[in-house]
GROMACS .gro file of N, CA, C and O in nm:
model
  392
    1UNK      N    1   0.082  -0.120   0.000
    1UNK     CA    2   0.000   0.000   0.000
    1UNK      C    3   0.086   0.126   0.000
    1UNK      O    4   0.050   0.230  -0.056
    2UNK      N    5   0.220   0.111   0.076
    2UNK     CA    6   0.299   0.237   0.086
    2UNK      C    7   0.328   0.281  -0.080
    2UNK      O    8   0.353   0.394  -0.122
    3UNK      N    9   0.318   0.162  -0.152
    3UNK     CA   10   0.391   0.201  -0.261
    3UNK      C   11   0.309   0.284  -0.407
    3UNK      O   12   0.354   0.308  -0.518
    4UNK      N   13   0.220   0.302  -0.368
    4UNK     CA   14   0.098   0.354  -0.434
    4UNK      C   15   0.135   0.520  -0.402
    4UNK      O   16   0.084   0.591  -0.488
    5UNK      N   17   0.206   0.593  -0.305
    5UNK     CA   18   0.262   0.732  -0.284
    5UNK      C   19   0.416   0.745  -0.393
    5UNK      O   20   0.457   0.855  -0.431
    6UNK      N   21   0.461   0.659  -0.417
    6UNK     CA   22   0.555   0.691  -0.499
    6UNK      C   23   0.543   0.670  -0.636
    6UNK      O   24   0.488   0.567  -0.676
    7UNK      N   25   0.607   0.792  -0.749
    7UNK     CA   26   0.562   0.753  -0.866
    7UNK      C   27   0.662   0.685  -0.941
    7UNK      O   28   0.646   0.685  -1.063
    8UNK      N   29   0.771   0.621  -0.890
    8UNK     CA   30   0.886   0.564  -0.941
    8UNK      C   31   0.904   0.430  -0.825
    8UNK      O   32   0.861   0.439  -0.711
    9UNK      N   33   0.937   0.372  -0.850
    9UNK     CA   34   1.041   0.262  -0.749
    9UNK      C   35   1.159   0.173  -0.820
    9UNK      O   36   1.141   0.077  -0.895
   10UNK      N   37   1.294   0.233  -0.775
   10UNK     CA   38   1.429   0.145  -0.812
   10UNK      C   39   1.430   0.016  -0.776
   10UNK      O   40   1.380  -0.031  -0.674
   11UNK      N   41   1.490  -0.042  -0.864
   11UNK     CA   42   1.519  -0.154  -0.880
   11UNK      C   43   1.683  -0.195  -0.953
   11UNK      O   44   1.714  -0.183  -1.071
   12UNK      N   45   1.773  -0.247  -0.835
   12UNK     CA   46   1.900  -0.241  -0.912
   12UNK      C   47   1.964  -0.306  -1.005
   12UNK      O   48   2.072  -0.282  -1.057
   13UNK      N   49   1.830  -0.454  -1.034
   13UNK     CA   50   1.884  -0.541  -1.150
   13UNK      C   51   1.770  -0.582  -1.163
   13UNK      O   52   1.681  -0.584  -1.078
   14UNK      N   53   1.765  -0.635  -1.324
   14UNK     CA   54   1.619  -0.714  -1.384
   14UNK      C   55   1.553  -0.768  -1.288
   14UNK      O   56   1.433  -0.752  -1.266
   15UNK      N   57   1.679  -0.879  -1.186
   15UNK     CA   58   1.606  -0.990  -1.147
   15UNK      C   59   1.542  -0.917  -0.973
   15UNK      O   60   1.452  -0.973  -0.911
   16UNK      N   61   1.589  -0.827  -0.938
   16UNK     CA   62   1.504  -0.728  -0.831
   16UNK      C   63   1.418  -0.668  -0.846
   16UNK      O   64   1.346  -0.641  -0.750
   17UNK      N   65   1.373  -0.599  -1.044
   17UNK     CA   66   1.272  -0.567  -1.085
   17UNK      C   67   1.113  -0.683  -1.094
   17UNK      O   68   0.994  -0.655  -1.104
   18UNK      N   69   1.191  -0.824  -1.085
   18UNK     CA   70   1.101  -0.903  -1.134
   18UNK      C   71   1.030  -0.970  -0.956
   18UNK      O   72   0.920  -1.002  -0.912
   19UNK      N   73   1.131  -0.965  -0.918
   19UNK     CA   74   1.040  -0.946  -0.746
   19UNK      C   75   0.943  -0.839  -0.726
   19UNK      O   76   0.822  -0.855  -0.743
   20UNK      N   77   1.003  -0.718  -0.687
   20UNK     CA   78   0.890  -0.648  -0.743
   20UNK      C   79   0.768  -0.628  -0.806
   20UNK      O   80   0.668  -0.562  -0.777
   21UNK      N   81   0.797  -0.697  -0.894
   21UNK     CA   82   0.662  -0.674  -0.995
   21UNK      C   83   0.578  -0.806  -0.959
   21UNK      O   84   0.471  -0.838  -1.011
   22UNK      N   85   0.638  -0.867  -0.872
   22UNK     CA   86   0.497  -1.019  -0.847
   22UNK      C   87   0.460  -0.932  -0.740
   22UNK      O   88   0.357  -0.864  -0.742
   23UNK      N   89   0.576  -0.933  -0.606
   23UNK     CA   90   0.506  -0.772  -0.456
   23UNK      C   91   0.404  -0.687  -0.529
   23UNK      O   92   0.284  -0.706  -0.510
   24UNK      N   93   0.443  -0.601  -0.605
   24UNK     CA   94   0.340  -0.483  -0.621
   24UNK      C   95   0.244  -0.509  -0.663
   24UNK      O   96   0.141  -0.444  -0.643
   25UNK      N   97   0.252  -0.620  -0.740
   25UNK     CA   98   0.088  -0.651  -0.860
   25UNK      C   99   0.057  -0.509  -0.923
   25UNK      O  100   0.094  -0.473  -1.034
   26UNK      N  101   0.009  -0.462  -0.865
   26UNK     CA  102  -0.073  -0.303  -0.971
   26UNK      C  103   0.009  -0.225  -0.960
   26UNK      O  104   0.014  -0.127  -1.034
   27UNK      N  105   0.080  -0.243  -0.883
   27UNK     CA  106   0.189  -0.103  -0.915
   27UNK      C  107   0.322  -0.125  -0.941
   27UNK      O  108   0.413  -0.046  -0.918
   28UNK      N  109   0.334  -0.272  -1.007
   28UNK     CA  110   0.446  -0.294  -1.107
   28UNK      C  111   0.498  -0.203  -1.183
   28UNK      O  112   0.619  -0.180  -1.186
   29UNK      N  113   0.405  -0.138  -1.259
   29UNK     CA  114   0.436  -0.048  -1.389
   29UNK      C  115   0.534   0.051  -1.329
   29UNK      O  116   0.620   0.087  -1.409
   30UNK      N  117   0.543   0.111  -1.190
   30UNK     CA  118   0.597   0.219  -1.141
   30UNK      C  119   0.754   0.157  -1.137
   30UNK      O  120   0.843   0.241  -1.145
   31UNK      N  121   0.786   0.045  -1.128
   31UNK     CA  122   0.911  -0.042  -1.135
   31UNK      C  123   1.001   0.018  -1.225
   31UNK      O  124   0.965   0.042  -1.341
   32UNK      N  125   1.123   0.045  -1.181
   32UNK     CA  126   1.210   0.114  -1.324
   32UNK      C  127   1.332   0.003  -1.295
   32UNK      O  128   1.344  -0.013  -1.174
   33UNK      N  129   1.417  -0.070  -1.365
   33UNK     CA  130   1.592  -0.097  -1.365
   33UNK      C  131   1.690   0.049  -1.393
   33UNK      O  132   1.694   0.111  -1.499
   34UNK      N  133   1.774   0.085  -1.255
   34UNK     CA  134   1.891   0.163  -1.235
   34UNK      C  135   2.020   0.079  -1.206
   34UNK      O  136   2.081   0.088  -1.099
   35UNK      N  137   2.053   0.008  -1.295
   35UNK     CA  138   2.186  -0.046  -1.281
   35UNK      C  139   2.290  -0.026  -1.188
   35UNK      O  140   2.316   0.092  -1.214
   36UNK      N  141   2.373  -0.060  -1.093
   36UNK     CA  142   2.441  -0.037  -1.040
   36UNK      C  143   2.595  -0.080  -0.970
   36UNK      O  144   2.655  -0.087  -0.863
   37UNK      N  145   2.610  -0.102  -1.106
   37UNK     CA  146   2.706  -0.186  -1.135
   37UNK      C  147   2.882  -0.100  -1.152
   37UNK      O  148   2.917   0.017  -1.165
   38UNK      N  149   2.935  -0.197  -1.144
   38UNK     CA  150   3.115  -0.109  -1.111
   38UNK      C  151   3.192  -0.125  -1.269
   38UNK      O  152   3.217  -0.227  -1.333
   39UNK      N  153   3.212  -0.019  -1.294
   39UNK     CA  154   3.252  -0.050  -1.446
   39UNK      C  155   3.408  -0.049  -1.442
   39UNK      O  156   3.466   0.057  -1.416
   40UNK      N  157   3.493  -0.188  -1.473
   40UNK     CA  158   3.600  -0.227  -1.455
   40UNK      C  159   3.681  -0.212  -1.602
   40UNK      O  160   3.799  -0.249  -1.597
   41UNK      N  161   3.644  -0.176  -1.699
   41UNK     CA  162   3.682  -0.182  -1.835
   41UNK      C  163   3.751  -0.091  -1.808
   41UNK      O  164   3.700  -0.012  -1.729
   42UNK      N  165   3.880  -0.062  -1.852
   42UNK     CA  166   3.952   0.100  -1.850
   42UNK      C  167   4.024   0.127  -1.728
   42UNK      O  168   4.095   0.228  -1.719
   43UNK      N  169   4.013   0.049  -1.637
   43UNK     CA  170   4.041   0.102  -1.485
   43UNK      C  171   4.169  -0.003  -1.446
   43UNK      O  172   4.162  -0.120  -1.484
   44UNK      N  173   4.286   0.045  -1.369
   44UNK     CA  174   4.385  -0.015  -1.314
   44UNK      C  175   4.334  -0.079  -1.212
   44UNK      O  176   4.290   0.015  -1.145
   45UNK      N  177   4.304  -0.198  -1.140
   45UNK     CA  178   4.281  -0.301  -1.074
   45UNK      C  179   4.428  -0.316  -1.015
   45UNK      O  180   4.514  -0.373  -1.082
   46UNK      N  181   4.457  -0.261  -0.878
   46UNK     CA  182   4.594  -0.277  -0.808
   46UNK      C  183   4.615  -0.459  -0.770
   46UNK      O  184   4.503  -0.505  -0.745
   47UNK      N  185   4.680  -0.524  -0.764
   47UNK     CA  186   4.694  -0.616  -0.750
   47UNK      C  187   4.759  -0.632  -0.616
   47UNK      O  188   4.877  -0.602  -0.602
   48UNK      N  189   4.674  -0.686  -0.500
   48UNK     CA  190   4.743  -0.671  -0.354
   48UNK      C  191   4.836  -0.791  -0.323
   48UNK      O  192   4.833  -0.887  -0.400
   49UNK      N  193   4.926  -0.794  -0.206
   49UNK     CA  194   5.035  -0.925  -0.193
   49UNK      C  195   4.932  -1.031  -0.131
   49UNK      O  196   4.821  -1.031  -0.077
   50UNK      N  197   5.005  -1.097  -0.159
   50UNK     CA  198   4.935  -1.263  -0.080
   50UNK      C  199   4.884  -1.254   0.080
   50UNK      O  200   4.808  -1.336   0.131
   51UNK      N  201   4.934  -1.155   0.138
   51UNK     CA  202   4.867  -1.103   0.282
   51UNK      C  203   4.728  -1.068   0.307
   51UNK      O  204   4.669  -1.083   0.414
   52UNK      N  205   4.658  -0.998   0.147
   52UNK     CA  206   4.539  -0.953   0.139
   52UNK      C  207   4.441  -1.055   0.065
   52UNK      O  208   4.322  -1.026   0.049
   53UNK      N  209   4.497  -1.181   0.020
   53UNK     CA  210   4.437  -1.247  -0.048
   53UNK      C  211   4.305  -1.347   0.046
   53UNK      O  212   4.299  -1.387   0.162
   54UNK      N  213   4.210  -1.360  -0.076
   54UNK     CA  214   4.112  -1.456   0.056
   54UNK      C  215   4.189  -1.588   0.109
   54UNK      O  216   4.282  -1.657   0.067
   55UNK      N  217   4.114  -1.588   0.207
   55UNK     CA  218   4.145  -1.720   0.300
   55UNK      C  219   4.042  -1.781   0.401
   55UNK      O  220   3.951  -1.724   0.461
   56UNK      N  221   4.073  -1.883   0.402
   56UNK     CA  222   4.003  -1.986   0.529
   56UNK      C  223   3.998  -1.905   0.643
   56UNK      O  224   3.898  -1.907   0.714
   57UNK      N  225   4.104  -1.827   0.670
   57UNK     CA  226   4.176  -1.797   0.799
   57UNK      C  227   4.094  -1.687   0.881
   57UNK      O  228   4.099  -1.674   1.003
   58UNK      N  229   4.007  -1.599   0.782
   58UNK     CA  230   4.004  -1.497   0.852
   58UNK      C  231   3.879  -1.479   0.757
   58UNK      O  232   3.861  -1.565   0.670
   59UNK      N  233   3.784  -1.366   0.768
   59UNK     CA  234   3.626  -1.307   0.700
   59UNK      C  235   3.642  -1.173   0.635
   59UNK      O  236   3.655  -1.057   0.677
   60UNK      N  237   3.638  -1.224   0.528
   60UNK     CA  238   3.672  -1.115   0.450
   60UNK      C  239   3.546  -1.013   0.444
   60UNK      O  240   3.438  -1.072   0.432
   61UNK      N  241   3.539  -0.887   0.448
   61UNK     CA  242   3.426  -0.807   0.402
   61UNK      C  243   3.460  -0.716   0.255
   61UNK      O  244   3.572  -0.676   0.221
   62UNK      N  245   3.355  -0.699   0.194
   62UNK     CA  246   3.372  -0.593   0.091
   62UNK      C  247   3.261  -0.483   0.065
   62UNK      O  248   3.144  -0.513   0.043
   63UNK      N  249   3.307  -0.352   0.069
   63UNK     CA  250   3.226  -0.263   0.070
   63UNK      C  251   3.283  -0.218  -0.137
   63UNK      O  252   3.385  -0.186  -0.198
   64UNK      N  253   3.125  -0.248  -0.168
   64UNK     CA  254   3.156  -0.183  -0.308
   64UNK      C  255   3.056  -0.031  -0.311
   64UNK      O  256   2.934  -0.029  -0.298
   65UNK      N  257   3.124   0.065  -0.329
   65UNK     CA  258   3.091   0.232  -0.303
   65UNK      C  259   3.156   0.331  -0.398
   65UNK      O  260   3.265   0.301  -0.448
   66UNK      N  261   3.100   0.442  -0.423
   66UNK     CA  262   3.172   0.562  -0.435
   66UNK      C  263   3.317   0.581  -0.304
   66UNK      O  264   3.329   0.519  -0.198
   67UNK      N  265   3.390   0.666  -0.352
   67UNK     CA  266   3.504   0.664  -0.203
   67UNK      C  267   3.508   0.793  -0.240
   67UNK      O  268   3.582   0.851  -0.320
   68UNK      N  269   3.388   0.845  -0.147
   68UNK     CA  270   3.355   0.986  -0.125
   68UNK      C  271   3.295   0.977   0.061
   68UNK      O  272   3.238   0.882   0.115
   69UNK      N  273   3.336   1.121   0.125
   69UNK     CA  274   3.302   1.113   0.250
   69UNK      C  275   3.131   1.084   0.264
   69UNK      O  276   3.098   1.062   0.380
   70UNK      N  277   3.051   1.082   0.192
   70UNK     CA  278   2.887   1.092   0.210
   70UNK      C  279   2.878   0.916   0.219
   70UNK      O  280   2.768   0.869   0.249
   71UNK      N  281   2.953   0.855   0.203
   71UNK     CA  282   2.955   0.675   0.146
   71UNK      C  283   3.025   0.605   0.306
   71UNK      O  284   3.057   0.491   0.339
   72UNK      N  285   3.027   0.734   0.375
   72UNK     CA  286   3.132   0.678   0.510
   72UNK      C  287   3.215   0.583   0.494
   72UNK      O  288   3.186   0.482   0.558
   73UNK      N  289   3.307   0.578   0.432
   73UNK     CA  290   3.388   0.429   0.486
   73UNK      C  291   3.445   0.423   0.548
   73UNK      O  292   3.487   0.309   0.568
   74UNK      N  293   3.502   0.539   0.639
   74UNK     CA  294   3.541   0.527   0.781
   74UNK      C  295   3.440   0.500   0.876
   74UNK      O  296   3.490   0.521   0.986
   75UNK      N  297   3.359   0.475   0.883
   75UNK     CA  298   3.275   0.430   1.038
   75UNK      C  299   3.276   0.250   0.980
   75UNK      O  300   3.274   0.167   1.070
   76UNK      N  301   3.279   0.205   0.853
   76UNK     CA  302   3.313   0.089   0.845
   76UNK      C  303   3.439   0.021   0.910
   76UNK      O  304   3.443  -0.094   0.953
   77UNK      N  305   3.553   0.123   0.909
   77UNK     CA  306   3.701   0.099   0.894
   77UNK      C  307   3.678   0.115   1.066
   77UNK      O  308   3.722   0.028   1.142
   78UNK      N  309   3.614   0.219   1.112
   78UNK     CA  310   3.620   0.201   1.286
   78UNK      C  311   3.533   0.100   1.323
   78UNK      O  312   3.568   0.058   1.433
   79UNK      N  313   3.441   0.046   1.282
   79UNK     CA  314   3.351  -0.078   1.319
   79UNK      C  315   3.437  -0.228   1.309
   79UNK      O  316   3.417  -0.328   1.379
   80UNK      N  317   3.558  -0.209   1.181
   80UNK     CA  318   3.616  -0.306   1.204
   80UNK      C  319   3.737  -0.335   1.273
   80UNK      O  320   3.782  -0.447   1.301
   81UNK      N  321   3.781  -0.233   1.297
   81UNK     CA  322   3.858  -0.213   1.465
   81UNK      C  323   3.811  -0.235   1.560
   81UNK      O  324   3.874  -0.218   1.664
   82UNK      N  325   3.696  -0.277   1.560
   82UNK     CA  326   3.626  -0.327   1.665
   82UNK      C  327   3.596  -0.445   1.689
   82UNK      O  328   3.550  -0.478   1.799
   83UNK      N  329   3.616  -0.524   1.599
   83UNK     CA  330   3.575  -0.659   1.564
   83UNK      C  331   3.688  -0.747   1.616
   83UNK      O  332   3.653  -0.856   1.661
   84UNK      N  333   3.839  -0.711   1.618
   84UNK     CA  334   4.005  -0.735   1.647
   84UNK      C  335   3.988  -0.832   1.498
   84UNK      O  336   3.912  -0.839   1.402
   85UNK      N  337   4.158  -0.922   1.571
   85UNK     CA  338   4.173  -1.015   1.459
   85UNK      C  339   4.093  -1.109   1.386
   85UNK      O  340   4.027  -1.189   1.452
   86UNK      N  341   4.088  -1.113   1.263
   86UNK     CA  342   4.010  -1.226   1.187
   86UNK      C  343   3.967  -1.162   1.096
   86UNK      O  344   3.958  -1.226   0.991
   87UNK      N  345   3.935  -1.054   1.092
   87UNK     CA  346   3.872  -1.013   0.980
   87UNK      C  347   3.944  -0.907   0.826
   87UNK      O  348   4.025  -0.821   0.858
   88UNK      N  349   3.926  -0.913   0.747
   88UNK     CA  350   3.982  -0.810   0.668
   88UNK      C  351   3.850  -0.740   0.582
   88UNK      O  352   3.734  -0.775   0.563
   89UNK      N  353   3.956  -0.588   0.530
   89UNK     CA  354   3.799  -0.520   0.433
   89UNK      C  355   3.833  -0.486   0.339
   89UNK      O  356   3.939  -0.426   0.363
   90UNK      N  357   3.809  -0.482   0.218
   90UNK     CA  358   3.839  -0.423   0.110
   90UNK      C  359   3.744  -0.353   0.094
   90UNK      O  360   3.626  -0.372   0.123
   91UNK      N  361   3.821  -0.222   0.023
   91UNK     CA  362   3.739  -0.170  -0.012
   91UNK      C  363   3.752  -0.127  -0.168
   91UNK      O  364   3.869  -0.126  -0.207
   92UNK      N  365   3.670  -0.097  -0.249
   92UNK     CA  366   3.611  -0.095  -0.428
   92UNK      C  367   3.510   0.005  -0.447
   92UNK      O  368   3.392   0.005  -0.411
   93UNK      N  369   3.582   0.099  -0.516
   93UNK     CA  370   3.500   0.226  -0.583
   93UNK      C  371   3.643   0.313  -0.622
   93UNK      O  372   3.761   0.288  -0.598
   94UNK      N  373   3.578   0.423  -0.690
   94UNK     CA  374   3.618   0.556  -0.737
   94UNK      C  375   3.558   0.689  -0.670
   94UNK      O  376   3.449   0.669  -0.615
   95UNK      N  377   3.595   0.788  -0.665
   95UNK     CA  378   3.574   0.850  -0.595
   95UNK      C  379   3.693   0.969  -0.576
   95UNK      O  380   3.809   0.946  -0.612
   96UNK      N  381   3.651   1.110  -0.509
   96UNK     CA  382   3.723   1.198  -0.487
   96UNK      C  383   3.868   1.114  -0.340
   96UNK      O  384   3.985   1.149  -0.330
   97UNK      N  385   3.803   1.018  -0.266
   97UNK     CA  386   3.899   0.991  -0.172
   97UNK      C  387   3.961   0.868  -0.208
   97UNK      O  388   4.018   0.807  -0.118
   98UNK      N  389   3.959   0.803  -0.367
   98UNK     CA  390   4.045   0.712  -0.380
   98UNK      C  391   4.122   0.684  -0.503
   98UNK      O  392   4.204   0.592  -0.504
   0.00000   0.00000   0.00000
């Protein structure tokens, strides 16, 4: 019912559009696809040492973002100082801070 106030609703891939559209029934049509995807064509991909690589050993997280201050990835980076050993984060985007 909430969704009958909005005249748009995102959807970040076909297959999230197609959930949607069984949820809404009548207000499928308002369903749009906004892609949101990381475009790797053209772009230097740093290659990290074997220290950063996945493993059994430890839980890897990945934040895929803009690396702009509005995207916080420091309250991620202090949340995982909080967590201690075991875990690692990568982080993936473009942005004014990367």
């Amino acid at each position: 019912m909430i969704y009958s106030l909005y005249d748009r609703v995102i959807a970040i891939t076909p297959a999230v559009k197609n959930i949607l559209d069984k949820w809404l029934g009548a207000y499928s049509q308002r369903v749009v696809v906004i892609s949101n995807g990381v475009k790797l064509s053209g772009e230097n991909i740093e290659e990290e040492g074997q220290s950063n690589a996945l493993s059994d050993t430890h839980t890897s997280l990945l934040m895929v973002a803009r690396l702009d201050a509005p995207k916080r990835q420091d309250i991620v980076i202090k949340a995982l100082s909080k967590l201690g050993p075991g875990f690692k984060l990568f982080l993936a985007g473009t942005g004014k801070q990367g």
